[in-house]
PDB file of C-alpha atoms in Angstrom:
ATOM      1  CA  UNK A   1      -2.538   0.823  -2.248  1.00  0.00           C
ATOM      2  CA  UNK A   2      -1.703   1.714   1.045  1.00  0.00           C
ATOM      3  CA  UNK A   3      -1.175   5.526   0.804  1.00  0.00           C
ATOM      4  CA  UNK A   4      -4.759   6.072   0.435  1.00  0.00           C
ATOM      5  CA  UNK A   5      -5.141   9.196  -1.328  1.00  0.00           C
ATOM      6  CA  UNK A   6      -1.871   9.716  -1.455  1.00  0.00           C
ATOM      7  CA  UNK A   7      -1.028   9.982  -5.632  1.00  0.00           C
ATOM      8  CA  UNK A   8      -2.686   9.387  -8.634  1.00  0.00           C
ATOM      9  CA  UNK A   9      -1.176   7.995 -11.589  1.00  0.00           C
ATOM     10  CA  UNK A  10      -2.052  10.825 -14.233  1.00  0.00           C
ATOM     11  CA  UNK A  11      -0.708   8.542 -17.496  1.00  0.00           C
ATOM     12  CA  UNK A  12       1.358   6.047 -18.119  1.00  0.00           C
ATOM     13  CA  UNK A  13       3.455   4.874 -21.309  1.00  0.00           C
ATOM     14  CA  UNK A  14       5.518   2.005 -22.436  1.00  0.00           C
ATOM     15  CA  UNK A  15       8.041   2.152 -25.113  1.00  0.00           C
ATOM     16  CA  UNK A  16       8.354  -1.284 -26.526  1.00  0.00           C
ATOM     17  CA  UNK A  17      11.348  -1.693 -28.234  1.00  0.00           C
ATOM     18  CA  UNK A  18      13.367  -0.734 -25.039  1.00  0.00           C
ATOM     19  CA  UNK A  19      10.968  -2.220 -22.501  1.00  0.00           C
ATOM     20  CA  UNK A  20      11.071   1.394 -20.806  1.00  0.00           C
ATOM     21  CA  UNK A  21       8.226   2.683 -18.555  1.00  0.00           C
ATOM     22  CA  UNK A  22       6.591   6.309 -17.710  1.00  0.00           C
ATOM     23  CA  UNK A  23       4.177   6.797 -15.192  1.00  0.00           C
ATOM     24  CA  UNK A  24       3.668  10.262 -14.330  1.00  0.00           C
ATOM     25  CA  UNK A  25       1.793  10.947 -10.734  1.00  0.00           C
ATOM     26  CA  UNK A  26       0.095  13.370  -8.927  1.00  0.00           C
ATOM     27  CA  UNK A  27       1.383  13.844  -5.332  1.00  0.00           C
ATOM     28  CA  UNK A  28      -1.582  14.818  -2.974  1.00  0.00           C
ATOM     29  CA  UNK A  29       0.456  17.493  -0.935  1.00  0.00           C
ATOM     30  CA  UNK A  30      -2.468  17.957   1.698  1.00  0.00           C
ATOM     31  CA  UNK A  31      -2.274  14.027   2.720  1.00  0.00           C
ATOM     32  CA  UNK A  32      -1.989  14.067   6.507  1.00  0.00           C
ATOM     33  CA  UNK A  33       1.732  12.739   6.203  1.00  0.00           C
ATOM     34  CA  UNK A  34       3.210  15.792   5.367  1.00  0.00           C
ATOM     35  CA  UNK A  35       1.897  17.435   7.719  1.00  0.00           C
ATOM     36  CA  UNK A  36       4.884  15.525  10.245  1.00  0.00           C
ATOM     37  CA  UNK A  37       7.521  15.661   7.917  1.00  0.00           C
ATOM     38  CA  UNK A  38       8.019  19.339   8.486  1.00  0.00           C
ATOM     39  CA  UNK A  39       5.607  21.771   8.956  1.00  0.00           C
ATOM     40  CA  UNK A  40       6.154  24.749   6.573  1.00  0.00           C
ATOM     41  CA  UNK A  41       8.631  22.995   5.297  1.00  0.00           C
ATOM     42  CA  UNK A  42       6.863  19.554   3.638  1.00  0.00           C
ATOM     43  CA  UNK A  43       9.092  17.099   2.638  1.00  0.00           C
ATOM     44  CA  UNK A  44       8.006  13.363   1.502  1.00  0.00           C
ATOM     45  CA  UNK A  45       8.925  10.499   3.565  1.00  0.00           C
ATOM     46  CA  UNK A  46      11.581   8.075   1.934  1.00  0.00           C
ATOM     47  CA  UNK A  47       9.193   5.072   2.755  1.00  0.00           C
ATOM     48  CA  UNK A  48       6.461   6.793   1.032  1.00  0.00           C
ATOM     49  CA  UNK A  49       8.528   7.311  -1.879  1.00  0.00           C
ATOM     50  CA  UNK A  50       9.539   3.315  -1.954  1.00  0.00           C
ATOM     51  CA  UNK A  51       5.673   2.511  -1.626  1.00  0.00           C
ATOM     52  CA  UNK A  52       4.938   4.344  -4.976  1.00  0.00           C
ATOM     53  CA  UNK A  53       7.768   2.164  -6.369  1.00  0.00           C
ATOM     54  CA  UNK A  54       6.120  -0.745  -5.063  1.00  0.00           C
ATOM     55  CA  UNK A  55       3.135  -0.029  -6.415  1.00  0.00           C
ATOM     56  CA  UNK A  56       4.070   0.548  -9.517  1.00  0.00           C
ATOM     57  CA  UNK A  57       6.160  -2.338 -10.350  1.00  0.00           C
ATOM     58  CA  UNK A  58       3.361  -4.366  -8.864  1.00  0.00           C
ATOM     59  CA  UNK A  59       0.934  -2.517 -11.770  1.00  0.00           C
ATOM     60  CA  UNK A  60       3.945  -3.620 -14.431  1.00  0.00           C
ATOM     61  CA  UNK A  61       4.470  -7.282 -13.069  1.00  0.00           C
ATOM     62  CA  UNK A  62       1.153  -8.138 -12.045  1.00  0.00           C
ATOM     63  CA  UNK A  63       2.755  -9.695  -9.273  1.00  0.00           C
ATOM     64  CA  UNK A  64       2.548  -8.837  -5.887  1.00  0.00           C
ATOM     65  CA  UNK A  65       5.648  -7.616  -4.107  1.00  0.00           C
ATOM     66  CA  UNK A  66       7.164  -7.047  -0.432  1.00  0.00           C
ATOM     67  CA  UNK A  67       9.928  -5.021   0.697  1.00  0.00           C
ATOM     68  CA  UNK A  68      12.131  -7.323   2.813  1.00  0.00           C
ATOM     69  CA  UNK A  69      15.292  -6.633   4.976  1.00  0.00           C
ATOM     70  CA  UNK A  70      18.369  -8.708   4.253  1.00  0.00           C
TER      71      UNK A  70
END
């Protein structure tokens, strides 16, 4: 994980018989990156947001994954 400290995964669920799954997290909202992305005004960075995703389908998979630009 490279957001250290950045979320916690609180619980997660599968539902078999439509392959679905829940993860709920836990957004640390005194991580240092808010504190750029606004002051008084927090809002989390898209790039953050595609990391979780990463992470997570990389906990489903067990495959490691890489964003790449095509």
């Amino acid at each position: 994980m490279i957001l250290e400290d950045f979320y916690t995964i609180k619980s997660q669920e599968v539902i078999e018989e439509n392959k679905t799954y829940i993860f709920v997290i836990l957004i640390n909202d005194k991580h240092p990156v808010f504190k750029g992305h606004f002051p008084n005004n927090p809002i989390m960075p898209g790039v953050c947001m595609m990391q979780i995703t990463k992470d997570i389908v990389e906990r489903i998979s067990g495959s490691k994954l890489f964003m790449k630009k095509c």
